[in-house]
mmCIF file of C-alpha atoms and ligand atoms in Angstrom:
data_model
loop_
_atom_site.group_PDB
_atom_site.id
_atom_site.type_symbol
_atom_site.label_atom_id
_atom_site.label_comp_id
_atom_site.label_asym_id
_atom_site.label_seq_id
_atom_site.Cartn_x
_atom_site.Cartn_y
_atom_site.Cartn_z
ATOM 1 C CA MET A 764 10.636 2.514 -21.582
ATOM 2 C CA LYS A 765 12.259 0.598 -18.730
ATOM 3 C CA PHE A 766 11.000 1.146 -15.162
ATOM 4 C CA ASN A 767 13.856 3.429 -14.033
ATOM 5 C CA THR A 768 13.250 5.723 -16.998
ATOM 6 C CA LYS A 769 9.489 5.587 -16.542
ATOM 7 C CA ALA A 770 9.884 6.613 -12.874
ATOM 8 C CA ILE A 771 11.237 9.929 -14.151
ATOM 9 C CA HIS A 772 9.500 10.423 -17.498
ATOM 10 C CA GLY A 773 6.447 8.099 -17.554
ATOM 11 C CA GLY A 774 3.311 10.033 -18.539
ATOM 12 C CA GLN A 775 5.251 13.291 -18.066
ATOM 13 C CA GLN A 776 5.504 14.609 -21.600
ATOM 14 C CA ASN A 777 4.577 18.262 -21.918
ATOM 15 C CA VAL A 778 3.594 18.804 -18.267
ATOM 16 C CA ASP A 779 4.049 22.559 -18.628
ATOM 17 C CA PRO A 780 2.997 23.708 -22.088
ATOM 18 C CA GLY A 781 3.207 27.329 -20.854
ATOM 19 C CA TYR A 782 6.910 27.719 -20.071
ATOM 20 C CA GLY A 783 8.385 24.249 -20.480
ATOM 21 C CA ALA A 784 9.183 23.811 -16.774
ATOM 22 C CA VAL A 785 11.005 20.487 -16.410
ATOM 23 C CA MET A 786 9.084 19.621 -13.235
ATOM 24 C CA SER A 787 5.311 19.816 -13.166
ATOM 25 C CA PRO A 788 4.332 23.185 -11.653
ATOM 26 C CA ILE A 789 2.088 23.237 -8.564
ATOM 27 C CA TYR A 790 -1.203 24.594 -9.890
ATOM 28 C CA GLN A 791 -2.457 25.967 -6.571
ATOM 29 C CA THR A 792 -5.807 27.116 -7.874
ATOM 30 C CA SER A 793 -9.402 26.105 -7.262
ATOM 31 C CA THR A 794 -10.700 27.061 -10.697
ATOM 32 C CA PHE A 795 -9.677 27.763 -14.310
ATOM 33 C CA GLU A 796 -10.759 30.514 -16.648
ATOM 34 C CA GLN A 797 -13.249 29.589 -19.382
ATOM 35 C CA ILE A 798 -13.044 31.283 -22.754
ATOM 36 C CA SER A 799 -16.774 30.932 -23.264
ATOM 37 C CA PRO A 800 -19.201 28.992 -21.016
ATOM 38 C CA GLY A 801 -18.163 25.322 -21.142
ATOM 39 C CA GLN A 802 -15.124 26.106 -23.298
ATOM 40 C CA HIS A 803 -11.844 25.746 -21.399
ATOM 41 C CA LYS A 804 -8.219 24.656 -21.791
ATOM 42 C CA GLY A 805 -8.673 21.156 -20.357
ATOM 43 C CA PHE A 806 -9.431 22.017 -16.730
ATOM 44 C CA GLU A 807 -12.457 23.816 -15.284
ATOM 45 C CA TYR A 808 -12.730 23.235 -11.533
ATOM 46 C CA ALA A 809 -9.922 21.715 -9.492
ATOM 47 C CA ARG A 810 -11.995 18.967 -7.846
ATOM 48 C CA SER A 811 -12.740 17.624 -11.328
ATOM 49 C CA GLY A 812 -9.133 17.936 -12.427
ATOM 50 C CA ASN A 813 -5.915 19.805 -11.732
ATOM 51 C CA PRO A 814 -2.801 19.661 -13.951
ATOM 52 C CA THR A 815 -0.478 18.762 -11.039
ATOM 53 C CA ARG A 816 -2.758 15.946 -9.901
ATOM 54 C CA SER A 817 -3.147 14.845 -13.480
ATOM 55 C CA ALA A 818 0.663 14.695 -13.913
ATOM 56 C CA TYR A 819 0.909 12.412 -10.856
ATOM 57 C CA GLU A 820 -2.035 10.291 -12.015
ATOM 58 C CA LYS A 821 -0.393 9.735 -15.395
ATOM 59 C CA ALA A 822 2.942 8.894 -13.773
ATOM 60 C CA ILE A 823 1.568 6.288 -11.362
ATOM 61 C CA ALA A 824 -0.561 4.727 -14.115
ATOM 62 C CA SER A 825 2.567 4.409 -16.223
ATOM 63 C CA LEU A 826 4.552 2.782 -13.387
ATOM 64 C CA GLU A 827 1.801 0.261 -12.659
ATOM 65 C CA ASN A 828 1.565 -0.504 -16.382
ATOM 66 C CA GLY A 829 -2.078 0.576 -16.308
ATOM 67 C CA LYS A 830 -4.048 3.036 -18.414
ATOM 68 C CA HIS A 831 -5.763 5.273 -15.868
ATOM 69 C CA GLY A 832 -4.557 6.747 -12.574
ATOM 70 C CA LEU A 833 -6.626 8.517 -9.934
ATOM 71 C CA ALA A 834 -5.224 10.357 -6.921
ATOM 72 C CA PHE A 835 -7.059 10.697 -3.611
ATOM 73 C CA ALA A 836 -6.657 12.600 -0.357
ATOM 74 C CA SER A 837 -5.394 9.459 1.440
ATOM 75 C CA GLY A 838 -4.998 5.730 0.961
ATOM 76 C CA LEU A 839 -8.274 5.256 2.785
ATOM 77 C CA ALA A 840 -10.027 7.766 0.528
ATOM 78 C CA ALA A 841 -8.799 5.646 -2.399
ATOM 79 C CA ILE A 842 -10.208 2.456 -0.805
ATOM 80 C CA ASP A 843 -13.422 4.321 -0.012
ATOM 81 C CA ALA A 844 -13.803 5.241 -3.695
ATOM 82 C CA ILE A 845 -13.303 1.594 -4.722
ATOM 83 C CA LEU A 846 -15.972 0.441 -2.241
ATOM 84 C CA LYS A 847 -18.399 2.961 -3.708
ATOM 85 C CA LEU A 848 -18.449 0.791 -6.840
ATOM 86 C CA LEU A 849 -20.608 -1.574 -4.738
ATOM 87 C CA LYS A 850 -24.292 -1.552 -3.785
ATOM 88 C CA PRO A 851 -26.136 -2.686 -0.643
ATOM 89 C CA GLY A 852 -26.434 -6.468 -0.732
ATOM 90 C CA ASP A 853 -23.073 -6.930 -2.469
ATOM 91 C CA GLU A 854 -20.431 -9.064 -0.809
ATOM 92 C CA VAL A 855 -16.672 -8.658 -0.534
ATOM 93 C CA ILE A 856 -14.096 -11.281 0.257
ATOM 94 C CA SER A 857 -11.132 -9.688 1.960
ATOM 95 C CA THR A 858 -7.851 -11.023 3.229
ATOM 96 C CA ASN A 859 -8.028 -11.334 7.029
ATOM 97 C CA ASP A 860 -4.500 -9.994 7.421
ATOM 98 C CA LEU A 861 -4.656 -6.358 6.333
ATOM 99 C CA TYR A 862 -4.117 -2.774 7.457
ATOM 100 C CA GLY A 863 -6.278 -2.048 10.516
ATOM 101 C CA GLY A 864 -7.697 1.113 8.953
ATOM 102 C CA SER A 865 -8.941 -0.818 5.905
ATOM 103 C CA TYR A 866 -10.632 -3.298 8.267
ATOM 104 C CA ARG A 867 -12.181 -0.373 10.191
ATOM 105 C CA LEU A 868 -13.548 1.164 6.979
ATOM 106 C CA PHE A 869 -15.027 -2.182 5.877
ATOM 107 C CA ASN A 870 -16.467 -3.228 9.217
ATOM 108 C CA GLY A 871 -17.153 0.164 10.797
ATOM 109 C CA ILE A 872 -18.793 1.936 7.850
ATOM 110 C CA TYR A 873 -19.554 -0.171 4.782
ATOM 111 C CA LYS A 874 -20.984 -3.108 6.754
ATOM 112 C CA ASP A 875 -23.674 -0.759 8.122
ATOM 113 C CA LEU A 876 -24.392 0.443 4.585
ATOM 114 C CA GLY A 877 -25.388 -3.082 3.612
ATOM 115 C CA ILE A 878 -22.191 -4.587 2.233
ATOM 116 C CA LYS A 879 -21.186 -7.952 3.615
ATOM 117 C CA PHE A 880 -17.512 -8.735 4.245
ATOM 118 C CA HIS A 881 -15.922 -12.149 4.650
ATOM 119 C CA PHE A 882 -12.406 -12.008 6.113
ATOM 120 C CA VAL A 883 -10.511 -15.049 4.942
ATOM 121 C CA ASN A 884 -6.929 -16.265 5.106
ATOM 122 C CA MET A 885 -6.001 -15.909 1.448
ATOM 123 C CA GLN A 886 -2.603 -17.550 1.652
ATOM 124 C CA ASP A 887 -4.417 -20.519 0.179
ATOM 125 C CA PRO A 888 -6.060 -18.761 -2.803
ATOM 126 C CA THR A 889 -8.851 -21.334 -2.912
ATOM 127 C CA ALA A 890 -9.758 -20.872 0.797
ATOM 128 C CA PHE A 891 -12.452 -18.341 0.023
ATOM 129 C CA LEU A 892 -14.293 -20.419 -2.538
ATOM 130 C CA PRO A 893 -16.847 -21.628 0.085
ATOM 131 C CA TYR A 894 -17.725 -17.971 0.785
ATOM 132 C CA LEU A 895 -18.557 -17.113 -2.819
ATOM 133 C CA THR A 896 -22.215 -16.357 -3.456
ATOM 134 C CA GLU A 897 -24.129 -14.819 -6.344
ATOM 135 C CA HIS A 898 -23.728 -11.500 -4.463
ATOM 136 C CA THR A 899 -19.911 -11.555 -4.305
ATOM 137 C CA LYS A 900 -18.520 -8.663 -6.341
ATOM 138 C CA LEU A 901 -15.049 -7.854 -5.075
ATOM 139 C CA ILE A 902 -11.952 -9.591 -3.779
ATOM 140 C CA TRP A 903 -9.781 -7.374 -1.570
ATOM 141 C CA ALA A 904 -6.176 -8.509 -1.413
ATOM 142 C CA GLU A 905 -3.168 -6.916 0.233
ATOM 143 C CA THR A 906 0.287 -8.336 -0.506
ATOM 144 C CA PRO A 907 2.662 -8.237 1.257
ATOM 145 C CA THR A 908 0.169 -7.952 4.088
ATOM 146 C CA ASN A 909 0.283 -5.407 6.882
ATOM 147 C CA PRO A 910 1.714 -6.238 9.421
ATOM 148 C CA LEU A 911 2.617 -9.926 8.997
ATOM 149 C CA ILE A 912 4.270 -9.631 5.570
ATOM 150 C CA ASN A 913 2.416 -12.627 4.173
ATOM 151 C CA ILE A 914 2.339 -13.031 0.416
ATOM 152 C CA LEU A 915 -0.825 -13.713 -1.592
ATOM 153 C CA ASP A 916 -0.711 -15.399 -4.981
ATOM 154 C CA LEU A 917 -1.764 -12.702 -7.448
ATOM 155 C CA GLU A 918 -1.891 -14.968 -10.484
ATOM 156 C CA ALA A 919 -4.050 -17.575 -8.714
ATOM 157 C CA LEU A 920 -6.368 -14.945 -7.214
ATOM 158 C CA SER A 921 -6.871 -13.241 -10.542
ATOM 159 C CA LYS A 922 -7.684 -16.548 -12.273
ATOM 160 C CA ILE A 923 -10.370 -17.260 -9.648
ATOM 161 C CA ALA A 924 -11.683 -13.698 -9.905
ATOM 162 C CA LYS A 925 -11.997 -14.009 -13.686
ATOM 163 C CA THR A 926 -13.689 -17.420 -13.505
ATOM 164 C CA HIS A 927 -16.341 -16.013 -11.156
ATOM 165 C CA ASN A 928 -16.599 -12.607 -12.791
ATOM 166 C CA LEU A 929 -15.364 -10.699 -9.721
ATOM 167 C CA LEU A 930 -13.238 -7.602 -9.450
ATOM 168 C CA LEU A 931 -9.826 -8.189 -7.911
ATOM 169 C CA ALA A 932 -8.432 -5.137 -6.087
ATOM 170 C CA VAL A 933 -4.905 -5.250 -4.713
ATOM 171 C CA ASP A 934 -3.449 -2.932 -2.090
ATOM 172 C CA ASN A 935 0.116 -2.631 -3.384
ATOM 173 C CA THR A 936 1.329 -0.230 -0.678
ATOM 174 C CA PHE A 937 4.028 -2.476 0.830
ATOM 175 C CA ALA A 938 5.515 -3.617 -2.484
ATOM 176 C CA THR A 939 5.109 -0.545 -4.729
ATOM 177 C CA ALA A 940 5.037 -0.736 -8.493
ATOM 178 C CA TYR A 941 8.823 -1.137 -8.474
ATOM 179 C CA LEU A 942 8.666 -4.541 -6.795
ATOM 180 C CA GLN A 943 5.293 -5.830 -8.008
ATOM 181 C CA ARG A 944 2.691 -4.870 -10.589
ATOM 182 C CA PRO A 945 -0.648 -6.569 -9.819
ATOM 183 C CA LEU A 946 -2.304 -5.508 -13.102
ATOM 184 C CA GLU A 947 0.294 -7.582 -14.960
ATOM 185 C CA TRP A 948 -0.889 -10.656 -13.017
ATOM 186 C CA GLY A 949 -4.516 -9.964 -13.993
ATOM 187 C CA ALA A 950 -5.799 -7.770 -11.138
ATOM 188 C CA ASP A 951 -8.445 -5.188 -12.097
ATOM 189 C CA ILE A 952 -7.586 -2.466 -9.603
ATOM 190 C CA VAL A 953 -4.341 -1.557 -7.887
ATOM 191 C CA MET A 954 -4.433 0.750 -4.910
ATOM 192 C CA HIS A 955 -1.726 2.538 -2.923
ATOM 193 C CA SER A 956 -1.356 4.523 0.200
ATOM 194 C CA ALA A 957 0.943 6.989 -1.589
ATOM 195 C CA THR A 958 1.693 8.314 1.905
ATOM 196 C CA LYS A 959 4.238 5.493 2.127
ATOM 197 C CA TYR A 960 6.947 4.484 -0.375
ATOM 198 C CA LEU A 961 5.559 6.432 -3.349
ATOM 199 C CA GLY A 962 5.860 9.770 -1.550
ATOM 200 C CA GLY A 963 8.803 8.267 0.280
ATOM 201 C CA HIS A 964 9.638 11.116 2.662
ATOM 202 C CA SER A 965 6.916 10.990 5.355
ATOM 203 C CA ASP A 966 5.665 14.428 4.383
ATOM 204 C CA LEU A 967 2.236 13.815 2.851
ATOM 205 C CA ILE A 968 -0.969 11.811 3.091
ATOM 206 C CA MET A 969 -2.268 10.609 -0.259
ATOM 207 C CA GLY A 970 -3.719 7.617 -2.074
ATOM 208 C CA SER A 971 -3.962 6.334 -5.605
ATOM 209 C CA VAL A 972 -5.820 3.880 -7.744
ATOM 210 C CA VAL A 973 -4.766 2.534 -11.142
ATOM 211 C CA VAL A 974 -6.896 0.526 -13.560
ATOM 212 C CA SER A 975 -6.676 -0.425 -17.218
ATOM 213 C CA ASP A 976 -10.335 -0.953 -18.059
ATOM 214 C CA ASP A 977 -11.895 2.207 -19.548
ATOM 215 C CA ALA A 978 -15.403 1.610 -18.167
ATOM 216 C CA LEU A 979 -14.069 0.959 -14.661
ATOM 217 C CA ALA A 980 -11.929 4.099 -14.886
ATOM 218 C CA LYS A 981 -14.991 6.102 -15.882
ATOM 219 C CA LYS A 982 -16.934 4.870 -12.853
ATOM 220 C CA LEU A 983 -14.043 5.604 -10.508
ATOM 221 C CA TYR A 984 -13.563 9.054 -11.999
ATOM 222 C CA PHE A 985 -17.263 9.731 -11.485
ATOM 223 C CA ILE A 986 -16.911 8.688 -7.810
ATOM 224 C CA GLN A 987 -13.716 10.756 -7.377
ATOM 225 C CA ASN A 988 -15.417 13.861 -8.705
ATOM 226 C CA ALA A 989 -18.815 13.259 -7.123
ATOM 227 C CA SER A 990 -17.471 12.393 -3.647
ATOM 228 C CA GLY A 991 -14.549 14.799 -3.834
ATOM 229 C CA GLY A 992 -11.844 12.971 -1.861
ATOM 230 C CA ILE A 993 -9.159 14.266 -4.201
ATOM 231 C CA ALA A 994 -5.418 14.779 -3.701
ATOM 232 C CA GLY A 995 -4.395 18.432 -3.537
ATOM 233 C CA PRO A 996 -1.820 19.978 -5.887
ATOM 234 C CA MET A 997 0.981 20.281 -3.302
ATOM 235 C CA ASP A 998 0.660 16.638 -2.233
ATOM 236 C CA SER A 999 0.447 15.551 -5.878
ATOM 237 C CA PHE A 1000 3.666 17.452 -6.580
ATOM 238 C CA LEU A 1001 5.455 15.849 -3.619
ATOM 239 C CA ALA A 1002 4.264 12.360 -4.562
ATOM 240 C CA LEU A 1003 5.342 12.921 -8.165
ATOM 241 C CA ARG A 1004 8.775 14.000 -6.945
ATOM 242 C CA GLY A 1005 8.865 10.876 -4.765
ATOM 243 C CA LEU A 1006 8.189 8.615 -7.745
ATOM 244 C CA LYS A 1007 11.320 9.829 -9.495
ATOM 245 C CA THR A 1008 13.591 8.240 -6.870
ATOM 246 C CA LEU A 1009 11.361 5.244 -6.132
ATOM 247 C CA PRO A 1010 13.635 2.628 -7.759
ATOM 248 C CA LEU A 1011 16.760 3.907 -5.987
ATOM 249 C CA ARG A 1012 15.055 4.099 -2.622
ATOM 250 C CA MET A 1013 13.420 0.681 -2.952
ATOM 251 C CA GLN A 1014 16.754 -0.927 -3.800
ATOM 252 C CA ARG A 1015 18.258 0.421 -0.570
ATOM 253 C CA HIS A 1016 15.139 -0.374 1.489
ATOM 254 C CA CYS A 1017 15.372 -4.000 0.309
ATOM 255 C CA GLU A 1018 19.134 -4.230 0.906
ATOM 256 C CA ASN A 1019 18.804 -2.866 4.455
ATOM 257 C CA ALA A 1020 15.737 -4.997 5.226
ATOM 258 C CA LYS A 1021 17.722 -8.095 4.234
ATOM 259 C CA ALA A 1022 20.488 -7.148 6.672
ATOM 260 C CA VAL A 1023 17.941 -6.455 9.432
ATOM 261 C CA ALA A 1024 15.983 -9.696 8.854
ATOM 262 C CA GLU A 1025 19.161 -11.796 8.836
ATOM 263 C CA PHE A 1026 20.436 -10.062 11.969
ATOM 264 C CA LEU A 1027 17.162 -10.576 13.833
ATOM 265 C CA GLN A 1028 16.903 -14.186 12.758
ATOM 266 C CA GLN A 1029 20.116 -15.130 14.550
ATOM 267 C CA HIS A 1030 19.401 -13.008 17.666
ATOM 268 C CA PRO A 1031 18.795 -15.101 20.814
ATOM 269 C CA LYS A 1032 15.941 -12.851 22.031
ATOM 270 C CA VAL A 1033 13.990 -13.111 18.779
ATOM 271 C CA GLU A 1034 11.346 -15.797 18.300
ATOM 272 C CA ARG A 1035 10.333 -15.386 14.677
ATOM 273 C CA VAL A 1036 11.141 -13.035 11.800
ATOM 274 C CA PHE A 1037 8.689 -12.208 9.015
ATOM 275 C CA TRP A 1038 10.407 -11.117 5.798
ATOM 276 C CA PRO A 1039 9.699 -12.892 2.494
ATOM 277 C CA GLY A 1040 13.342 -12.828 1.418
ATOM 278 C CA LEU A 1041 14.249 -15.344 4.128
ATOM 279 C CA SER A 1042 14.306 -18.860 2.727
ATOM 280 C CA ASN A 1043 12.243 -20.078 5.705
ATOM 281 C CA HIS A 1044 9.402 -17.623 4.982
ATOM 282 C CA PRO A 1045 6.433 -19.846 4.032
ATOM 283 C CA GLN A 1046 5.846 -17.972 0.762
ATOM 284 C CA HIS A 1047 9.465 -17.276 -0.155
ATOM 285 C CA ASP A 1048 9.126 -18.965 -3.567
ATOM 286 C CA LEU A 1049 5.896 -17.138 -4.350
ATOM 287 C CA ALA A 1050 7.484 -13.812 -3.402
ATOM 288 C CA THR A 1051 10.420 -14.639 -5.674
ATOM 289 C CA LYS A 1052 7.977 -15.340 -8.497
ATOM 290 C CA GLN A 1053 5.827 -12.222 -8.270
ATOM 291 C CA MET A 1054 8.165 -9.615 -6.742
ATOM 292 C CA LEU A 1055 11.439 -8.152 -7.980
ATOM 293 C CA ASP A 1056 12.849 -8.062 -4.435
ATOM 294 C CA TYR A 1057 11.373 -8.592 -0.981
ATOM 295 C CA GLY A 1058 10.607 -5.096 0.278
ATOM 296 C CA GLY A 1059 11.600 -2.916 3.188
ATOM 297 C CA MET A 1060 9.086 -4.125 5.791
ATOM 298 C CA VAL A 1061 10.220 -6.587 8.445
ATOM 299 C CA ALA A 1062 8.220 -7.867 11.413
ATOM 300 C CA PHE A 1063 9.328 -10.026 14.328
ATOM 301 C CA THR A 1064 8.212 -11.441 17.650
ATOM 302 C CA THR A 1065 10.351 -11.796 20.746
ATOM 303 C CA LYS A 1066 10.724 -14.909 22.902
ATOM 304 C CA GLY A 1067 8.124 -15.099 25.671
ATOM 305 C CA ASN A 1068 5.648 -12.913 23.750
ATOM 306 C CA SER A 1069 5.762 -10.169 26.397
ATOM 307 C CA TYR A 1070 3.758 -6.985 25.811
ATOM 308 C CA THR A 1071 5.908 -5.040 28.311
ATOM 309 C CA GLU A 1072 9.183 -6.224 26.757
ATOM 310 C CA ALA A 1073 7.927 -5.160 23.317
ATOM 311 C CA LEU A 1074 7.137 -1.668 24.610
ATOM 312 C CA LYS A 1075 10.507 -1.425 26.375
ATOM 313 C CA PHE A 1076 12.314 -2.438 23.177
ATOM 314 C CA LEU A 1077 10.482 0.259 21.243
ATOM 315 C CA GLU A 1078 11.254 2.918 23.862
ATOM 316 C CA ARG A 1079 14.981 2.061 23.781
ATOM 317 C CA LEU A 1080 15.391 2.533 20.011
ATOM 318 C CA LYS A 1081 17.344 5.638 19.010
ATOM 319 C CA ILE A 1082 17.584 5.639 15.198
ATOM 320 C CA PHE A 1083 14.347 3.793 14.475
ATOM 321 C CA THR A 1084 11.587 6.264 15.386
ATOM 322 C CA LEU A 1085 8.562 4.899 17.229
ATOM 323 C CA ALA A 1086 5.754 6.000 14.930
ATOM 324 C CA GLU A 1087 2.877 4.789 12.777
ATOM 325 C CA SER A 1088 3.335 4.741 9.005
ATOM 326 C CA LEU A 1089 6.098 3.323 6.829
ATOM 327 C CA GLY A 1090 7.930 3.741 3.575
ATOM 328 C CA GLY A 1091 9.847 6.940 4.321
ATOM 329 C CA VAL A 1092 13.613 7.297 4.002
ATOM 330 C CA GLU A 1093 13.926 7.094 7.798
ATOM 331 C CA SER A 1094 13.501 3.870 9.751
ATOM 332 C CA LEU A 1095 10.337 3.541 11.817
ATOM 333 C CA ALA A 1096 9.251 0.965 14.354
ATOM 334 C CA GLY A 1097 5.736 0.212 15.526
ATOM 335 C CA HIS A 1098 3.669 -2.051 17.759
ATOM 336 C CA PRO A 1099 0.670 -3.209 15.688
ATOM 337 C CA VAL A 1100 -1.371 -4.304 18.741
ATOM 338 C CA THR A 1101 -1.432 -0.807 20.256
ATOM 339 C CA MET A 1102 -0.927 1.240 17.098
ATOM 340 C CA THR A 1103 -1.847 0.394 13.489
ATOM 341 C CA HIS A 1104 -4.054 -2.633 14.238
ATOM 342 C CA ALA A 1105 -5.689 -1.549 17.506
ATOM 343 C CA SER A 1106 -9.028 -1.189 15.684
ATOM 344 C CA ILE A 1107 -9.136 -4.951 15.011
ATOM 345 C CA PRO A 1108 -10.752 -6.875 17.918
ATOM 346 C CA LYS A 1109 -8.155 -8.786 20.005
ATOM 347 C CA ALA A 1110 -9.602 -12.217 19.177
ATOM 348 C CA ASP A 1111 -9.516 -11.529 15.399
ATOM 349 C CA ARG A 1112 -6.020 -10.045 15.692
ATOM 350 C CA GLU A 1113 -4.641 -13.038 17.511
ATOM 351 C CA LYS A 1114 -6.252 -15.459 15.064
ATOM 352 C CA THR A 1115 -4.139 -13.925 12.301
ATOM 353 C CA GLY A 1116 -0.946 -13.818 14.400
ATOM 354 C CA ILE A 1117 -0.885 -10.178 15.534
ATOM 355 C CA VAL A 1118 0.341 -10.989 19.030
ATOM 356 C CA ASP A 1119 1.543 -8.782 21.914
ATOM 357 C CA SER A 1120 5.259 -9.025 21.146
ATOM 358 C CA LEU A 1121 4.905 -8.369 17.405
ATOM 359 C CA ILE A 1122 7.094 -5.466 16.287
ATOM 360 C CA ARG A 1123 6.890 -3.997 12.790
ATOM 361 C CA LEU A 1124 9.887 -2.249 11.256
ATOM 362 C CA SER A 1125 9.888 0.011 8.238
ATOM 363 C CA VAL A 1126 13.557 -0.250 7.387
ATOM 364 C CA GLY A 1127 14.821 3.048 6.024
ATOM 365 C CA ILE A 1128 17.747 3.905 3.802
ATOM 366 C CA GLU A 1129 20.261 4.885 6.501
ATOM 367 C CA ASP A 1130 23.570 3.033 6.838
ATOM 368 C CA LYS A 1131 22.682 -0.526 7.776
ATOM 369 C CA THR A 1132 25.513 -0.763 10.347
ATOM 370 C CA ASP A 1133 23.813 1.947 12.418
ATOM 371 C CA LEU A 1134 20.436 0.239 12.098
ATOM 372 C CA LEU A 1135 21.762 -3.132 13.294
ATOM 373 C CA LEU A 1136 23.555 -1.491 16.224
ATOM 374 C CA ASP A 1137 20.362 0.326 17.228
ATOM 375 C CA LEU A 1138 18.345 -2.914 17.153
ATOM 376 C CA ASP A 1139 21.030 -4.829 19.020
ATOM 377 C CA LYS A 1140 21.181 -2.237 21.824
ATOM 378 C CA ALA A 1141 17.383 -2.028 22.119
ATOM 379 C CA LEU A 1142 17.064 -5.816 22.291
ATOM 380 C CA GLY A 1143 19.509 -5.571 25.201
HETATM 381 O O1 P1T B 394 -2.901 6.342 5.780
HETATM 382 P P1 P1T B 394 -3.505 6.296 4.409
HETATM 383 O O2 P1T B 394 -2.730 7.043 3.383
HETATM 384 O O3 P1T B 394 -4.959 6.633 4.397
HETATM 385 O O4 P1T B 394 -3.387 4.766 3.914
HETATM 386 C C1 P1T B 394 -4.095 3.725 4.493
HETATM 387 C C2 P1T B 394 -3.390 2.416 4.262
HETATM 388 C C3 P1T B 394 -3.856 1.559 3.281
HETATM 389 N N1 P1T B 394 -3.238 0.383 3.010
HETATM 390 C C4 P1T B 394 -2.138 0.000 3.692
HETATM 391 C C5 P1T B 394 -1.499 -1.309 3.370
HETATM 392 C C6 P1T B 394 -1.619 0.821 4.680
HETATM 393 O O5 P1T B 394 -0.516 0.413 5.325
HETATM 394 C C7 P1T B 394 -2.254 2.059 4.988
HETATM 395 C C8 P1T B 394 -1.770 2.951 6.078
HETATM 396 N N2 P1T B 394 -0.928 2.322 6.983
HETATM 397 C C9 P1T B 394 -0.377 2.885 8.099
HETATM 398 C C10 P1T B 394 -0.589 4.157 8.462
HETATM 399 C C11 P1T B 394 0.498 2.005 8.888
HETATM 400 O O6 P1T B 394 1.281 2.477 9.722
HETATM 401 O O7 P1T B 394 0.437 0.787 8.654
#
C-alpha cells in the first residue's frame, strides 16, 4: 500500500468485528468481561490494552513502516518509557538542540536516577564519538530539531549506532512519518509527540513509539503496562482520525511554510531564517535526501536580537496565535526563550543558538496570503 492509502487503511482491517463500523469505535471502558478466569476476547483490562488504542497503535506502526506501535498519555510519557529501558550507570548521548521538555526529563529526573547524559551537537554525526564509553546505551536524536530546525543525518547516525551496538531513538515529531521514516534509515525506535501533526487539530495530548524489533517491543510493552502512562480511548480515536488526513495536511503545511520562509528571508527586519527547504540552510541537501518535503516549522531571528522587539512582534500577530505547541491546522507562534525552552539554562540555550529574538512559527494550513500579511504587519 502507498502512504496515502495506508494513512486511511493501514493496520485498520476489522477494527469493529461487532457491527462493522467503518471508523474504530471509542471503547470507553476500563475492563472487559472474561468468559472464564483468564479467558477473554483479546482484551482484559484497559491499561493493558484497549481496542481503540490498539487501532491507533497499528495505524502509526504501519505509517512508520515498523512492526509494533505503542501509544502513551503524552510525548513525554513516550520518552519516559524509552528511558526506562536503561539502568543506573548507563549513558545516553543526546542532541544538544532538542525540545526543552525532553531536556528537562533527562536532566531533571533521569540524571538523578543514575543515568548520565552527554548533550552534543549532532550535526556532525561523528562529533559524539569521543563521548562513547562502554556504558553508552542510547543515542537520542531529534530531526528536524526543536526549535532551530537543524537536520541530523539518520543514515550516518544509525551506522554509528550499529557499529557500537547502541540503540538509536529518533524523535520524529517535527517531520512526521509522511515526511521522514527513521526506521527505514536504520533507527531502532521512532517516537512522536502525537499532540502535534499526527493529531493535527490541537485537541489532544498524546505520544507514540514505533519499533520493528520484537524483543524491544516486548520490553516497551512491559514498561507501558507496568508504568501505566497509556493513551486513553478518546485521545486514541482523535489521533487515529488525525492520521487519515496527515498527508493532505502536511502537503499544505509544507507549501505554506515555503511561502513564509521565502517571505521572511527577504524582509529587511529579519536577520536569519531557519527552514531546511531554503537552499542556504546548512543541511538543505541532507534534508532533501532524507525527507519528502521540508516541514511546516519555520524559525527566524530579527536584526538587533532584541528580546522586547520579539515580544512586541508576537503580541501584534492576529492570525498566528501566540501559544506553545505546533502541528495543528492553525498557525501558532512562540518565543522559545520564554516558552518551550525556558527550562534549558540560558548559557546552554545560547550555545545552541536559542537567542532572545528567536521566534518559532508552526505554519498552519490557512490561506498563505493571510499568513504573509499577518507577519508583515506584525514585523511593522
Ligand atoms: O507535549 P508532549 O505531547 O508531551 O510532547 C513532548 C514533545 C516531545 N518532542 C518534541 C519534539 C516536542 O516538540 C514535544 C512538545 N513540544 C511542545 C509542546 C512545543 O511547543 O515545542
